mmCIF file of C-alpha atoms in Angstrom:
data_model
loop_
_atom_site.group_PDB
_atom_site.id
_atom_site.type_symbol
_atom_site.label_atom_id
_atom_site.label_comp_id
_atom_site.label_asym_id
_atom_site.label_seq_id
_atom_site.Cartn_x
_atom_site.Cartn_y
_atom_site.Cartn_z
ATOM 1 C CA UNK A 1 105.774 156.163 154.159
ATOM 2 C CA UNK A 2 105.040 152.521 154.607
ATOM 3 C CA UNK A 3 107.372 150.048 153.265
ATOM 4 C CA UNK A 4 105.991 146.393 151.522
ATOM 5 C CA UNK A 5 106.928 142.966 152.944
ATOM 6 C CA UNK A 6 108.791 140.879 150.635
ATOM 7 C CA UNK A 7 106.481 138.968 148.964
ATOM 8 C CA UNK A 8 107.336 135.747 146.738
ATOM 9 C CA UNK A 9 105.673 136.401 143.799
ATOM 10 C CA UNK A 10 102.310 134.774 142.609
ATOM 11 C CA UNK A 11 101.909 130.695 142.636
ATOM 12 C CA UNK A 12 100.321 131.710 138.875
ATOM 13 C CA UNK A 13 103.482 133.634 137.794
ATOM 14 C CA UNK A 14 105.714 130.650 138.908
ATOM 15 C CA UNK A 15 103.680 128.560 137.124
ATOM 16 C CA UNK A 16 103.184 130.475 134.022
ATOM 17 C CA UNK A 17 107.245 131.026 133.947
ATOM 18 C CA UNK A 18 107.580 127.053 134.394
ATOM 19 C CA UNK A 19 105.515 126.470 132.047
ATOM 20 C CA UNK A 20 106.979 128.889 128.870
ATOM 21 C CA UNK A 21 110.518 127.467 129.879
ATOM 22 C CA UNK A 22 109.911 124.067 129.516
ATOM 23 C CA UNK A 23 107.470 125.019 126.252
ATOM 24 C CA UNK A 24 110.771 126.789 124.877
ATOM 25 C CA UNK A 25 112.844 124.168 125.455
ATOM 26 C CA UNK A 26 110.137 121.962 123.699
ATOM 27 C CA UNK A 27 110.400 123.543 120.871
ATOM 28 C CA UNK A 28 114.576 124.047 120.811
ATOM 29 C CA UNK A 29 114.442 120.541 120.956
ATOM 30 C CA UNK A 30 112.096 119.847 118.023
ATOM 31 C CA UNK A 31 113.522 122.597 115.862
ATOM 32 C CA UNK A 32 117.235 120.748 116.283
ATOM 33 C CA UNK A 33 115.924 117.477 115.640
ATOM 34 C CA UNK A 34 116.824 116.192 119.198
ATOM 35 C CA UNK A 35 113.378 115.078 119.400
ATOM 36 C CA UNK A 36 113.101 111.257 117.374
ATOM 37 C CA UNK A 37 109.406 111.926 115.057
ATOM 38 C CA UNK A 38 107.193 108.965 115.100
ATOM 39 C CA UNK A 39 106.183 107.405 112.717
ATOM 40 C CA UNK A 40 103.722 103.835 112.225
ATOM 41 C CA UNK A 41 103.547 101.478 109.476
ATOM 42 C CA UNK A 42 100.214 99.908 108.643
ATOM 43 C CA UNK A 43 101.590 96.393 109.876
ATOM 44 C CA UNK A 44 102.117 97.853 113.443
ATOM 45 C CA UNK A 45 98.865 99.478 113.587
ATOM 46 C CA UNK A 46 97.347 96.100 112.743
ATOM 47 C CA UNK A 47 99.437 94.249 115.397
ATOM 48 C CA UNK A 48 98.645 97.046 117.954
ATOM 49 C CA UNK A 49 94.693 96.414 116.974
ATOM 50 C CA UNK A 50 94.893 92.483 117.426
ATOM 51 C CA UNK A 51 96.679 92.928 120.188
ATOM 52 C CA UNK A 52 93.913 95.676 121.658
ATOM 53 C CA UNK A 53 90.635 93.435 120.472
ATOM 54 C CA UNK A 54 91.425 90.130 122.503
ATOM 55 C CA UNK A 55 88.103 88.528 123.347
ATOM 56 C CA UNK A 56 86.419 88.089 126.305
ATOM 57 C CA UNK A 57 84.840 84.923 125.973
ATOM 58 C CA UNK A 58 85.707 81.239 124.376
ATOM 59 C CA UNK A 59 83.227 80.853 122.137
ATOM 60 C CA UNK A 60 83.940 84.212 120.590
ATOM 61 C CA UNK A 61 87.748 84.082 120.491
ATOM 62 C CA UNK A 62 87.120 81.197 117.780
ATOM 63 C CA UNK A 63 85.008 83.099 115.179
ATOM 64 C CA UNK A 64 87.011 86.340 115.896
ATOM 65 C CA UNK A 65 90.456 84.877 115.328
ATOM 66 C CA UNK A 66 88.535 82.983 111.797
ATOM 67 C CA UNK A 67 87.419 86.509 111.007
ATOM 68 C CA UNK A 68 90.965 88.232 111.761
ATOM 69 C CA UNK A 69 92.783 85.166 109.581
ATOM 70 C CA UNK A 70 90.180 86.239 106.964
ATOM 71 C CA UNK A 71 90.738 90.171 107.339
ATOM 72 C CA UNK A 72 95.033 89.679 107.688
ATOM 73 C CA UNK A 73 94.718 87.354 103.721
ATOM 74 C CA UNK A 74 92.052 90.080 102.350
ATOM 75 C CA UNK A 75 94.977 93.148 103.427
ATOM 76 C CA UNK A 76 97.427 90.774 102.035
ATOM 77 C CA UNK A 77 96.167 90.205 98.510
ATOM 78 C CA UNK A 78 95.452 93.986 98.767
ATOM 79 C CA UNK A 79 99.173 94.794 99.403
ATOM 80 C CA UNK A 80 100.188 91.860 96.679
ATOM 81 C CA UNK A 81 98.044 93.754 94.202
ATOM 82 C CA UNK A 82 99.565 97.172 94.805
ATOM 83 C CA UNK A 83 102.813 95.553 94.403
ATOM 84 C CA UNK A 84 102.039 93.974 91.368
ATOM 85 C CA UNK A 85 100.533 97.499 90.213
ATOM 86 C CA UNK A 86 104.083 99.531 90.665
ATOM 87 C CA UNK A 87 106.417 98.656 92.757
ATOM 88 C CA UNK A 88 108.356 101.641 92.353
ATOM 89 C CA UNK A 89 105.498 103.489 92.922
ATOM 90 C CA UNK A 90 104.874 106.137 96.080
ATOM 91 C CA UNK A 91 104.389 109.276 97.614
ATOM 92 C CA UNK A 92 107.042 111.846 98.872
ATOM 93 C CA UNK A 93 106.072 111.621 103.075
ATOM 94 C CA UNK A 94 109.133 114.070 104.091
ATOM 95 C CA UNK A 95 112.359 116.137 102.876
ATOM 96 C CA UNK A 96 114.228 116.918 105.492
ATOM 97 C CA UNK A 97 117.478 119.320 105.138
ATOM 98 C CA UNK A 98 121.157 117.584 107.222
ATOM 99 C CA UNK A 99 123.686 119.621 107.888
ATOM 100 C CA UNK A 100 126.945 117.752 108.276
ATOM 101 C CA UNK A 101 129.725 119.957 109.976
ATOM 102 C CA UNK A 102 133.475 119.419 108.093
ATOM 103 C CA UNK A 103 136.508 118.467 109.650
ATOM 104 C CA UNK A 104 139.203 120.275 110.674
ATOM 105 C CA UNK A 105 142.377 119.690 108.929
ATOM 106 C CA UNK A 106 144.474 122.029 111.442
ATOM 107 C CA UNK A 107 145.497 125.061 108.613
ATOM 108 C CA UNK A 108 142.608 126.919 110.948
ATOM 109 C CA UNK A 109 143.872 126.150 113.944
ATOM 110 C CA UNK A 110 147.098 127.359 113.248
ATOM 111 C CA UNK A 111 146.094 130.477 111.143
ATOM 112 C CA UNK A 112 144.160 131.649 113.810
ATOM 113 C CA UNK A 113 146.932 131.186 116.564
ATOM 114 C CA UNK A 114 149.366 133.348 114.268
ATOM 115 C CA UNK A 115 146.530 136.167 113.873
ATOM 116 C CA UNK A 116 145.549 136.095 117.590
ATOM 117 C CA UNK A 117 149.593 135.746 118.261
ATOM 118 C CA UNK A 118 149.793 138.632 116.099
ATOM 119 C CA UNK A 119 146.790 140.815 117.517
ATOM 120 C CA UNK A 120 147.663 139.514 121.601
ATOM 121 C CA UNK A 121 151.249 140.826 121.281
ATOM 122 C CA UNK A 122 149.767 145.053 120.384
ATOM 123 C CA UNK A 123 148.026 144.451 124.219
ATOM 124 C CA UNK A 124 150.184 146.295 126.811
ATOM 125 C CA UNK A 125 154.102 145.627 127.416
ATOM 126 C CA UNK A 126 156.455 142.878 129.230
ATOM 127 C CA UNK A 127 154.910 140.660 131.293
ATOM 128 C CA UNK A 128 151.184 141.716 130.288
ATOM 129 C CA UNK A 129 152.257 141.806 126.708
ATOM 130 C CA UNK A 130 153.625 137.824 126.765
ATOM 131 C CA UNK A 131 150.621 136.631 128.299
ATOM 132 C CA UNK A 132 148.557 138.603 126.276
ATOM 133 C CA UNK A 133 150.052 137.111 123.256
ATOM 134 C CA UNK A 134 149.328 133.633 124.400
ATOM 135 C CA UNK A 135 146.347 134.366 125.265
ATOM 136 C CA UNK A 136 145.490 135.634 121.462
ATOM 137 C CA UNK A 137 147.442 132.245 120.116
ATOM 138 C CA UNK A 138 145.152 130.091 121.797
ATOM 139 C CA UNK A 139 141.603 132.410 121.455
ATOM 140 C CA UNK A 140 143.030 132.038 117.416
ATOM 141 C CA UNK A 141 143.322 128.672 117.060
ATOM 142 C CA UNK A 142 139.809 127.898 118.737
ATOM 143 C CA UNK A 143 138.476 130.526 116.594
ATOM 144 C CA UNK A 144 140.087 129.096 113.256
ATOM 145 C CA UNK A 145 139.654 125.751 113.882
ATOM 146 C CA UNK A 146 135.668 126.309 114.189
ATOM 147 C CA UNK A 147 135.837 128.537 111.537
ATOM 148 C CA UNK A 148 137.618 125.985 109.819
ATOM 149 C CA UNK A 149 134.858 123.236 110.168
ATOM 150 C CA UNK A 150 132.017 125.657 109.668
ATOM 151 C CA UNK A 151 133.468 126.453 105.845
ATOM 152 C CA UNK A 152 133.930 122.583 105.276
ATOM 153 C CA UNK A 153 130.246 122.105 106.478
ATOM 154 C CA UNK A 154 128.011 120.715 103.804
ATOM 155 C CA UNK A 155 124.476 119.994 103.089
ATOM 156 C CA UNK A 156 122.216 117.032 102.321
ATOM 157 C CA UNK A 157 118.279 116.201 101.973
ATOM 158 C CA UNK A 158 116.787 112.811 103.173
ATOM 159 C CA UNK A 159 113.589 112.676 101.027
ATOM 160 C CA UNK A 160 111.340 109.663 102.656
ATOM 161 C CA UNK A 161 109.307 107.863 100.182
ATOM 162 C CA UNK A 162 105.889 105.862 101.335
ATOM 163 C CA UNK A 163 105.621 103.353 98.787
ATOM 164 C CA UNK A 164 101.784 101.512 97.562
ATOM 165 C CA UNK A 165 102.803 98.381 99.266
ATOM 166 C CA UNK A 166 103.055 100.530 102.524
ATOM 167 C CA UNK A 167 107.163 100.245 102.961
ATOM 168 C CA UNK A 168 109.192 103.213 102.983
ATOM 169 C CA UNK A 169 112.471 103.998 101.749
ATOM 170 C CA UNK A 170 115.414 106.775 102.642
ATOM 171 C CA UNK A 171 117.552 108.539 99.650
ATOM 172 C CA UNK A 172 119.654 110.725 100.252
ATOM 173 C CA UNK A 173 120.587 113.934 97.727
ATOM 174 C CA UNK A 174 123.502 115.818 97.263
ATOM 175 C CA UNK A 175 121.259 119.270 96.043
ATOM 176 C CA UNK A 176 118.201 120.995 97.177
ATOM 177 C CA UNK A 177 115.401 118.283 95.719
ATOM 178 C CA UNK A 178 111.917 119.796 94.053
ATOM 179 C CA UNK A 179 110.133 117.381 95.476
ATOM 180 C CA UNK A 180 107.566 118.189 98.143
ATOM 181 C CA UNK A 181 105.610 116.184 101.143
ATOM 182 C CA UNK A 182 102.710 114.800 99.040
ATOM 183 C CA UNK A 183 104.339 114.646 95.493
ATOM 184 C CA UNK A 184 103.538 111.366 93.344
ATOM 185 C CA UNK A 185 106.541 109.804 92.239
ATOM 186 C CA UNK A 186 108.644 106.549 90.961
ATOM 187 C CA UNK A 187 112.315 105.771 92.690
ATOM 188 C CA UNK A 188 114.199 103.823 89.568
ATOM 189 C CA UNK A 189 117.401 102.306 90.390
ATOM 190 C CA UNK A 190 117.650 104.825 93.778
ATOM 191 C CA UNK A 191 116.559 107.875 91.342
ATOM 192 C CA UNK A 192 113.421 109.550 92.010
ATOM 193 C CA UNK A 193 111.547 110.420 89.051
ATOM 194 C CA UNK A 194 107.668 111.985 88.826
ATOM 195 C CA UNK A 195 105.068 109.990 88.720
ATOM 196 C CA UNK A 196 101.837 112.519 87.800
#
């Protein structure tokens, strides 16, 4: 019977596992909110496009920078109007859930060291028992003080409102809002109310 070289495996499978790791780690990252979302405000997009359309010639620059001036006042009264519309008036653009992990006040920490204390010391006899038990007093108090600050964890929502005038505010809620990405609505005195 004939025996195989070692052989590395395929370029394609190296690539292919490179490829789903970094993919999966992609998506970890997105999924905890490690990645920062982007996000543009009409003013930017209208810098960016000034800044993108600089003319080529003299003679040109003039009449485009007259017809730009004319353009930035005509988006201007446009925004002024809207404001003078409602205000108040927008459209939910996100609701996003925060978890905010409690402190630990130390009643864990030392709960858990008397239980793993407690449960260390039934492991073997004399020498093996005393380390043992130290070994399930400091396991314990790990283990209760995490458990401590997971029960103390609370919730919030950020709900992101895009307002007519094209600014954007943050409010935060205590409960689970009914709004959704897309809902008309009115934010009186930091209260969102529906606007349909």
């Amino acid at each position: 019977m004939e025996t195989q070289a070692n052989k590395s495996p395929h370029t394609l499978f190296w690539i292919a596992g490179i490829a789903v790791t970094v993919f999966s780690a992609v998506g970890i990252a997105a999924i905890m909110g490690w990645i920062p979302t982007s996000t543009s405000s009409p003013s930017n997009s209208a810098v960016i496009a000034k800044q993108s359309t600089a003319p080529a010639k003299k003679s040109t620059a003039s009449a485009n920078t007259a017809s730009e001036q004319a353009r930035a006042q005509a988006r201007e009264q446009a925004r002024a109007q809207a404001r003078a519309r409602c205000a108040e008036c927008g459209v939910v653009e996100s609701v996003r859930e925060i978890d905010t992990k409690g402190e630990g006040s130390g009643i864990g920490a030392v709960g858990g060291a008397v239980v793993g204390g407690v449960l260390g010391h039934q492991i073997g006899s004399g020498r093996g028992q005393d380390v043992a038990t130290v070994v399930g007093a400091v396991g314990g108090a790990v283990a209760g003080h995490e458990i401590e600050k997971r029960v103390k964890s609370s919730k919030s929502y950020e709900i992101t409102v895009r307002f007519e005038d094209g600014s954007s505010r943050v409010i935060n809620e205590a409960n689970a809002p009914s709004w959704r990405t897309g809902d008309r609505v009115k934010v009186i005195n930091g209260v969102i109310q529906s606007n349909a």
